[in-house]
Tab-separated table of C-alpha atoms and ligand atoms in Angstrom:
chain	number	residue	atom	x	y	z
A	137	MET	CA	-150.469	-154.347	-114.728
A	138	LEU	CA	-148.776	-155.413	-117.760
A	139	ASN	CA	-149.560	-152.505	-120.332
A	140	ARG	CA	-148.580	-150.190	-117.606
A	141	ILE	CA	-145.021	-151.279	-117.097
A	142	LYS	CA	-144.339	-150.353	-120.554
A	143	SER	CA	-145.478	-146.797	-120.089
A	144	PHE	CA	-143.583	-146.603	-116.597
A	145	GLN	CA	-140.758	-143.681	-117.106
A	146	GLY	CA	-138.376	-146.393	-115.650
A	147	SER	CA	-135.816	-146.003	-113.154
A	148	ARG	CA	-132.068	-146.771	-112.754
A	149	HIS	CA	-132.847	-148.423	-109.761
A	150	PHE	CA	-134.708	-151.412	-110.648
A	151	ARG	CA	-136.019	-153.376	-113.449
A	152	LEU	CA	-140.112	-153.804	-113.628
A	153	GLN	CA	-140.858	-157.718	-113.949
A	154	TYR	CA	-144.335	-158.867	-114.831
A	155	VAL	CA	-145.082	-161.928	-112.582
A	156	ALA	CA	-148.865	-162.106	-112.532
A	157	ASP	CA	-151.742	-159.898	-113.357
A	158	SER	CA	-151.527	-158.903	-109.279
A	159	THR	CA	-147.708	-159.038	-108.921
A	160	VAL	CA	-144.999	-157.007	-110.315
A	161	ALA	CA	-141.394	-157.450	-109.111
A	162	ALA	CA	-138.906	-154.299	-108.953
A	163	VAL	CA	-135.604	-156.310	-109.559
A	164	ALA	CA	-132.898	-154.713	-108.106
A	165	VAL	CA	-130.059	-152.646	-110.715
A	166	PRO	CA	-126.836	-153.609	-109.043
A	167	GLY	CA	-124.521	-150.571	-108.019
A	168	THR	CA	-127.017	-148.348	-107.507
A	169	GLY	CA	-129.449	-147.354	-104.238
A	170	SER	CA	-132.068	-150.471	-104.233
A	171	LEU	CA	-129.530	-153.066	-103.422
A	172	ALA	CA	-132.512	-155.789	-102.295
A	173	ASN	CA	-135.525	-156.688	-104.682
A	174	ALA	CA	-139.270	-155.422	-103.952
A	175	ALA	CA	-142.757	-156.281	-104.785
A	176	ILE	CA	-145.904	-154.236	-106.060
A	177	ILE	CA	-148.998	-156.214	-105.470
A	178	ASP	CA	-152.497	-154.994	-106.857
A	179	LEU	CA	-155.135	-156.905	-104.674
A	180	GLY	CA	-158.051	-155.092	-106.341
A	181	GLY	CA	-158.454	-151.502	-105.005
A	182	LEU	CA	-155.682	-152.082	-102.672
A	183	THR	CA	-152.005	-151.544	-103.641
A	184	LEU	CA	-149.099	-153.285	-101.291
A	185	VAL	CA	-145.888	-152.950	-101.694
A	186	VAL	CA	-143.099	-155.415	-100.278
A	187	ASP	CA	-139.994	-154.069	-98.941
A	188	THR	CA	-138.331	-150.486	-99.795
A	189	PHE	CA	-134.931	-150.866	-100.758
A	190	ALA	CA	-131.802	-149.327	-99.290
A	191	THR	CA	-132.061	-145.654	-100.217
A	192	LEU	CA	-134.725	-143.138	-100.082
A	193	GLU	CA	-134.423	-141.932	-104.249
A	194	ALA	CA	-134.687	-145.980	-105.080
A	195	ALA	CA	-137.980	-145.786	-102.760
A	196	GLN	CA	-139.339	-143.090	-104.231
A	197	ASP	CA	-139.083	-144.395	-107.642
A	198	LEU	CA	-140.945	-147.630	-106.195
A	199	LYS	CA	-143.734	-145.399	-104.863
A	200	ALA	CA	-144.087	-143.837	-108.231
A	201	ALA	CA	-144.067	-147.307	-110.124
A	202	ALA	CA	-146.609	-148.827	-107.621
A	203	GLU	CA	-148.991	-145.922	-108.181
A	204	HIS	CA	-148.403	-146.009	-111.833
A	205	LEU	CA	-149.363	-149.709	-112.309
A	206	THR	CA	-152.256	-150.131	-109.908
A	207	GLY	CA	-153.467	-146.313	-110.440
A	208	ASN	CA	-154.057	-146.340	-106.550
A	209	PRO	CA	-152.088	-144.997	-103.984
A	210	VAL	CA	-149.713	-147.453	-101.622
A	211	SER	CA	-152.070	-148.419	-98.609
A	212	TYR	CA	-149.618	-151.124	-97.085
A	213	VAL	CA	-145.946	-151.258	-97.132
A	214	ILE	CA	-144.488	-154.895	-95.627
A	215	ASN	CA	-141.284	-155.231	-94.381
A	216	THR	CA	-139.894	-158.804	-94.677
A	217	HIS	CA	-137.134	-158.605	-92.462
A	218	TRP	CA	-134.900	-155.806	-90.599
A	219	HIS	CA	-132.196	-155.510	-92.740
A	220	SER	CA	-131.747	-151.674	-93.990
A	221	ASP	CA	-131.992	-152.778	-97.877
A	222	HIS	CA	-135.463	-154.104	-97.227
A	223	THR	CA	-136.698	-151.247	-95.167
A	224	THR	CA	-134.502	-147.563	-95.421
A	225	GLY	CA	-137.246	-146.418	-97.901
A	226	ASN	CA	-140.067	-147.037	-95.416
A	227	GLN	CA	-139.804	-143.043	-94.898
A	228	VAL	CA	-141.381	-142.424	-98.343
A	229	PHE	CA	-144.368	-144.215	-98.071
A	230	VAL	CA	-145.822	-142.377	-95.152
A	231	PRO	CA	-148.246	-140.950	-93.584
A	232	ASP	CA	-150.218	-142.323	-96.456
A	233	ALA	CA	-149.612	-146.237	-96.191
A	234	GLN	CA	-149.481	-148.398	-93.233
A	235	LEU	CA	-146.193	-150.224	-92.504
A	236	ILE	CA	-146.469	-153.774	-91.364
A	237	SER	CA	-143.953	-156.102	-89.985
A	238	THR	CA	-143.924	-158.992	-87.624
A	239	SER	CA	-143.456	-157.861	-83.860
A	240	GLY	CA	-140.201	-159.277	-83.667
A	241	THR	CA	-138.812	-157.307	-86.562
A	242	HIS	CA	-140.429	-154.029	-84.969
A	243	GLU	CA	-138.820	-154.576	-81.807
A	244	ILE	CA	-135.444	-154.961	-83.690
A	245	MET	CA	-136.232	-151.775	-85.690
A	246	ASN	CA	-137.238	-149.863	-82.732
A	247	THR	CA	-134.030	-150.590	-80.920
A	248	PHE	CA	-130.804	-151.967	-82.533
A	249	ALA	CA	-131.622	-150.770	-85.723
A	250	ARG	CA	-132.709	-147.223	-84.754
A	251	ASP	CA	-129.396	-146.968	-82.932
A	252	ARG	CA	-127.408	-148.292	-85.630
A	253	VAL	CA	-128.684	-145.562	-87.980
A	254	THR	CA	-128.058	-142.910	-85.620
A	255	GLN	CA	-124.412	-144.163	-85.600
A	256	TYR	CA	-124.464	-144.309	-89.236
A	257	GLN	CA	-125.385	-140.537	-89.358
A	258	ASN	CA	-122.881	-139.489	-86.986
A	259	ASN	CA	-120.082	-141.305	-88.793
A	260	ARG	CA	-120.754	-140.305	-92.278
A	261	GLU	CA	-117.153	-138.714	-92.567
A	262	LYS	CA	-115.578	-142.098	-91.409
A	263	MET	CA	-117.793	-144.023	-93.894
A	264	LEU	CA	-117.061	-142.297	-96.725
A	265	GLU	CA	-113.276	-142.685	-96.033
A	266	ALA	CA	-113.781	-146.453	-95.863
A	267	ILE	CA	-115.629	-146.393	-99.172
A	268	GLU	CA	-112.787	-144.571	-100.779
A	269	GLU	CA	-110.497	-147.225	-99.487
A	270	ALA	CA	-112.636	-150.077	-100.636
A	271	GLU	CA	-112.712	-148.123	-103.949
A	272	LEU	CA	-108.848	-148.224	-104.024
A	273	GLN	CA	-109.059	-152.084	-103.220
A	274	SER	CA	-111.423	-152.893	-105.683
A	275	GLN	CA	-109.218	-151.173	-108.613
A	276	GLN	CA	-106.343	-153.445	-107.470
A	277	GLU	CA	-108.672	-156.945	-107.430
A	278	THR	CA	-107.493	-159.110	-110.381
A	279	ASP	CA	-110.555	-161.136	-110.289
A	280	THR	CA	-113.087	-159.952	-112.597
A	281	LYS	CA	-116.265	-161.070	-110.979
A	282	LEU	CA	-115.186	-160.123	-107.544
A	283	GLN	CA	-113.888	-156.401	-108.909
A	284	GLN	CA	-117.180	-156.140	-110.328
A	285	GLU	CA	-118.976	-157.163	-107.043
A	286	MET	CA	-116.925	-154.652	-105.253
A	287	ALA	CA	-117.475	-151.939	-107.525
A	288	TRP	CA	-121.113	-152.263	-107.105
A	289	GLU	CA	-120.977	-152.380	-103.408
A	290	ASN	CA	-118.769	-149.314	-103.409
A	291	ALA	CA	-121.274	-147.485	-105.282
A	292	THR	CA	-124.550	-148.723	-103.340
A	293	ASP	CA	-122.653	-147.789	-99.879
A	294	ARG	CA	-121.792	-144.374	-101.385
A	295	GLU	CA	-125.387	-143.768	-102.542
A	296	PHE	CA	-126.368	-144.928	-98.727
A	297	VAL	CA	-123.914	-142.573	-97.252
A	298	ASN	CA	-124.913	-139.819	-99.054
A	299	MET	CA	-128.368	-140.081	-98.127
A	300	LEU	CA	-127.918	-140.639	-94.392
A	301	PRO	CA	-128.650	-136.835	-93.751
A	302	GLN	CA	-132.205	-137.161	-95.375
A	303	LEU	CA	-133.205	-140.334	-93.597
A	304	VAL	CA	-135.394	-140.538	-90.737
A	305	HIS	CA	-135.726	-144.008	-89.526
A	306	THR	CA	-139.476	-145.329	-89.853
A	307	VAL	CA	-140.609	-148.378	-88.184
A	308	PRO	CA	-143.940	-150.303	-88.814
A	309	THR	CA	-147.160	-149.315	-87.072
A	310	ILE	CA	-148.980	-152.473	-87.536
A	311	THR	CA	-147.452	-155.869	-86.080
A	312	PHE	CA	-148.265	-159.544	-86.528
A	313	ASP	CA	-147.217	-162.682	-84.867
A	314	ARG	CA	-148.081	-165.550	-86.860
A	315	GLN	CA	-150.281	-164.415	-89.822
A	316	MET	CA	-152.377	-161.697	-90.981
A	317	THR	CA	-154.592	-161.702	-94.379
A	318	ILE	CA	-155.130	-158.088	-96.359
A	319	HIS	CA	-158.404	-158.852	-98.793
A	320	GLY	CA	-158.594	-156.509	-102.045
A	321	SER	CA	-161.547	-157.129	-104.179
A	322	ASN	CA	-159.772	-159.491	-106.425
A	323	ARG	CA	-157.582	-161.229	-104.117
A	324	SER	CA	-155.834	-161.732	-100.707
A	325	ALA	CA	-152.482	-161.451	-99.643
A	326	GLN	CA	-151.429	-163.818	-96.498
A	327	LEU	CA	-148.547	-162.284	-94.271
A	328	ILE	CA	-147.075	-164.972	-92.683
A	329	THR	CA	-144.014	-165.859	-90.302
A	330	TYR	CA	-142.230	-169.125	-89.481
A	331	GLY	CA	-140.228	-167.466	-87.006
A	332	GLY	CA	-136.526	-166.649	-87.537
A	333	GLY	CA	-134.394	-168.180	-90.080
A	334	HIS	CA	-132.347	-165.400	-92.014
A	335	THR	CA	-132.901	-162.907	-89.109
A	336	GLN	CA	-134.355	-163.101	-85.600
A	337	SER	CA	-138.211	-162.943	-87.460
A	338	ASP	CA	-138.672	-163.407	-91.023
A	339	ALA	CA	-141.908	-162.946	-92.793
A	340	ILE	CA	-143.173	-163.880	-96.362
A	341	VAL	CA	-145.945	-162.581	-98.140
A	342	TYR	CA	-148.051	-165.394	-100.085
A	343	LEU	CA	-150.632	-164.996	-102.949
A	344	PRO	CA	-152.371	-168.437	-102.849
A	345	GLU	CA	-154.349	-167.469	-105.867
A	346	ASP	CA	-151.544	-166.603	-108.006
A	347	LYS	CA	-148.895	-169.325	-106.266
A	348	ILE	CA	-146.566	-166.517	-105.847
A	349	VAL	CA	-144.445	-165.836	-102.513
A	350	ILE	CA	-142.559	-162.754	-101.973
A	351	ILE	CA	-139.859	-164.438	-99.706
A	352	GLY	CA	-137.370	-161.678	-98.526
A	353	ASP	CA	-133.852	-163.070	-98.065
A	354	LEU	CA	-135.149	-166.567	-97.251
A	355	VAL	CA	-134.389	-167.235	-100.694
A	356	LEU	CA	-131.709	-165.598	-102.888
A	357	SER	CA	-131.287	-166.408	-106.597
A	358	ASN	CA	-127.798	-166.894	-107.603
A	359	HIS	CA	-126.560	-165.251	-104.472
A	360	HIS	CA	-124.747	-166.756	-101.665
A	361	PRO	CA	-127.394	-166.863	-98.602
A	362	VAL	CA	-126.405	-164.227	-95.822
A	363	LEU	CA	-126.147	-165.755	-92.612
A	364	ALA	CA	-124.714	-163.137	-90.564
A	365	ASN	CA	-127.882	-162.689	-88.300
A	366	ALA	CA	-128.999	-166.410	-89.260
A	367	ASN	CA	-130.486	-169.304	-87.178
A	368	PRO	CA	-129.371	-171.922	-89.803
A	369	GLN	CA	-131.269	-175.039	-88.462
A	370	GLU	CA	-134.747	-172.816	-88.003
A	371	TRP	CA	-133.891	-171.165	-91.714
A	372	LEU	CA	-134.132	-174.995	-92.970
A	373	HIS	CA	-137.153	-175.633	-91.061
A	374	ILE	CA	-138.777	-172.555	-92.351
A	375	LEU	CA	-138.195	-173.383	-95.907
A	376	GLU	CA	-139.620	-176.931	-95.221
A	377	GLN	CA	-142.763	-174.957	-94.284
A	378	ILE	CA	-142.557	-173.037	-97.220
A	379	GLU	CA	-142.274	-175.923	-99.404
A	380	ARG	CA	-146.037	-177.196	-98.084
A	381	LEU	CA	-147.801	-173.805	-99.547
A	382	ASP	CA	-148.826	-174.223	-103.147
A	383	VAL	CA	-146.116	-172.135	-104.530
A	384	GLU	CA	-144.997	-171.758	-108.111
A	385	THR	CA	-142.949	-168.448	-108.071
A	386	ILE	CA	-140.830	-166.993	-105.847
A	387	ILE	CA	-139.929	-163.272	-105.693
A	388	PRO	CA	-136.368	-163.696	-103.853
A	389	GLY	CA	-134.426	-160.798	-101.517
A	390	HIS	CA	-131.727	-160.614	-104.502
A	391	GLY	CA	-130.964	-162.155	-107.758
A	392	GLU	CA	-133.966	-162.539	-110.448
A	393	VAL	CA	-137.656	-163.973	-109.871
A	394	CYS	CA	-137.444	-167.752	-109.519
A	395	SER	CA	-139.126	-170.847	-108.622
A	396	LEU	CA	-138.835	-173.793	-105.739
A	397	GLN	CA	-135.622	-174.807	-107.531
A	398	GLN	CA	-133.792	-172.060	-105.876
A	399	LEU	CA	-135.303	-172.677	-102.455
A	400	HIS	CA	-134.047	-176.034	-102.754
A	401	GLU	CA	-130.801	-174.753	-103.472
A	402	VAL	CA	-130.677	-172.392	-100.418
A	403	LYS	CA	-131.537	-175.394	-98.482
A	404	GLY	CA	-128.657	-177.450	-100.048
A	405	TYR	CA	-126.221	-174.622	-99.298
A	406	ILE	CA	-127.172	-174.112	-95.614
A	407	SER	CA	-127.024	-177.883	-95.320
A	408	ARG	CA	-123.438	-178.223	-97.110
A	409	MET	CA	-122.040	-175.201	-95.284
A	410	ILE	CA	-122.972	-176.681	-91.878
A	411	ALA	CA	-121.614	-180.222	-92.940
A	412	ILE	CA	-118.517	-178.307	-94.242
A	413	VAL	CA	-117.749	-176.686	-90.879
A	414	THR	CA	-118.665	-179.276	-88.580
A	415	GLU	CA	-116.377	-181.567	-90.370
A	416	ALA	CA	-113.275	-178.792	-89.988
A	417	VAL	CA	-114.462	-178.338	-86.466
A	418	GLN	CA	-114.157	-182.346	-85.851
A	419	ASN	CA	-110.863	-182.558	-87.437
A	420	GLN	CA	-109.471	-179.444	-85.679
A	421	GLN	CA	-108.605	-177.838	-89.450
A	422	SER	CA	-108.726	-174.174	-90.236
A	423	ILE	CA	-112.045	-172.836	-91.848
A	424	GLU	CA	-109.360	-170.178	-93.343
A	425	GLU	CA	-108.473	-172.092	-96.413
A	426	ILE	CA	-111.725	-173.520	-97.297
A	427	GLU	CA	-112.979	-172.770	-100.768
A	428	ILE	CA	-116.152	-171.857	-102.513
A	429	PRO	CA	-117.642	-175.315	-103.719
A	430	GLU	CA	-117.603	-175.508	-107.575
A	431	GLU	CA	-121.544	-175.270	-107.709
A	432	TYR	CA	-121.662	-172.234	-105.987
A	433	ARG	CA	-118.502	-169.904	-107.653
A	434	ALA	CA	-120.924	-168.320	-110.063
A	435	TRP	CA	-123.237	-166.881	-107.173
A	436	TYR	CA	-122.828	-163.160	-106.492
A	437	PHE	CA	-122.513	-162.122	-102.669
A	438	THR	CA	-118.897	-163.939	-102.732
A	439	THR	CA	-117.641	-162.279	-100.201
A	440	TYR	CA	-120.177	-163.776	-97.845
A	441	PHE	CA	-118.914	-167.258	-98.443
A	442	LYS	CA	-116.188	-166.237	-95.773
A	443	THR	CA	-118.359	-164.501	-93.300
A	444	ASN	CA	-120.775	-167.520	-93.692
A	445	LEU	CA	-117.979	-169.637	-92.532
A	446	ASN	CA	-116.930	-167.819	-89.834
A	447	LYS	CA	-120.611	-167.592	-88.677
A	448	LEU	CA	-121.321	-171.246	-88.648
A	449	TYR	CA	-118.160	-171.879	-86.855
A	450	ASP	CA	-119.029	-169.759	-83.913
A	451	LEU	CA	-122.650	-171.055	-83.929
A	452	ILE	CA	-120.782	-174.661	-84.103
A	453	THR	CA	-117.861	-174.505	-81.795
A	454	ALA	CA	-120.359	-172.412	-79.225
A	455	SER	CA	-122.738	-175.336	-79.226
A	456	GLY	CA	-119.877	-177.590	-77.777
A	457	GLU	CA	-119.368	-179.647	-80.999
B	82	LIG	ZN1	-131.335	-159.767	-95.226
């Protein structure tokens, strides 16, 4: 696929990055309708796409890239988890491709996520007003890094809301509970779930021959992990199991293609955050004043630091610490 990357017309939503002969990462361009990363896999006569971005326009470009790179139509699309920045583009790939997820992800996409899309579609005006307000706020922000992140978020939100009238919520039709394997003529892709860590159910796509894992949001590179729907202890446990696979390259849910080093950083982050909040709870201190530890200050998704603290505070106080 290396040569065909050069001849791809390009997309403003992502940058194609060669990972191996089988695998190209579509690394999201911030401030566009992609938001999360996706991956294109050529198993030999069989094309897979992993995750489908936050807008239909970004997904259409992804589909075009997959067809261009592999010379084949997309046969299967895998959703690593239900979050909209990994699933909204599903619609673009049907009916030609089959959509696959864990049964847990399918369940949420068919209920909670479906209702949420309907709510979004019924509240577009309000959402646009909120974006306008957020845009004014970002103009007044004095921290340049935060200001940039807010501008990216607002631009992405605008593309998402503008797209909503065209969106048909599209859920997977094939599900698995532990593992399934897709065999091409050159190699196989293992779809694996170890349960739910980042969300109620998280899947990874593992290419043992290439030592690559497309990991969804279980690992982010240079971004704060997002704990809003997380089970932090399970998340750590899942990462330990992924460590036992033979992995050299990780395509993360957000940020640049990385390695086990970033998996270890995410483990460190979750453990550190649990320790910080546990200590605050034990000392009956407010979590409001807690600042981002030095080593995470350059990371993106800055605003998630506070929501992560609040989520952990709720979990730790609810468990009766
Ligand atoms: Zn996510």
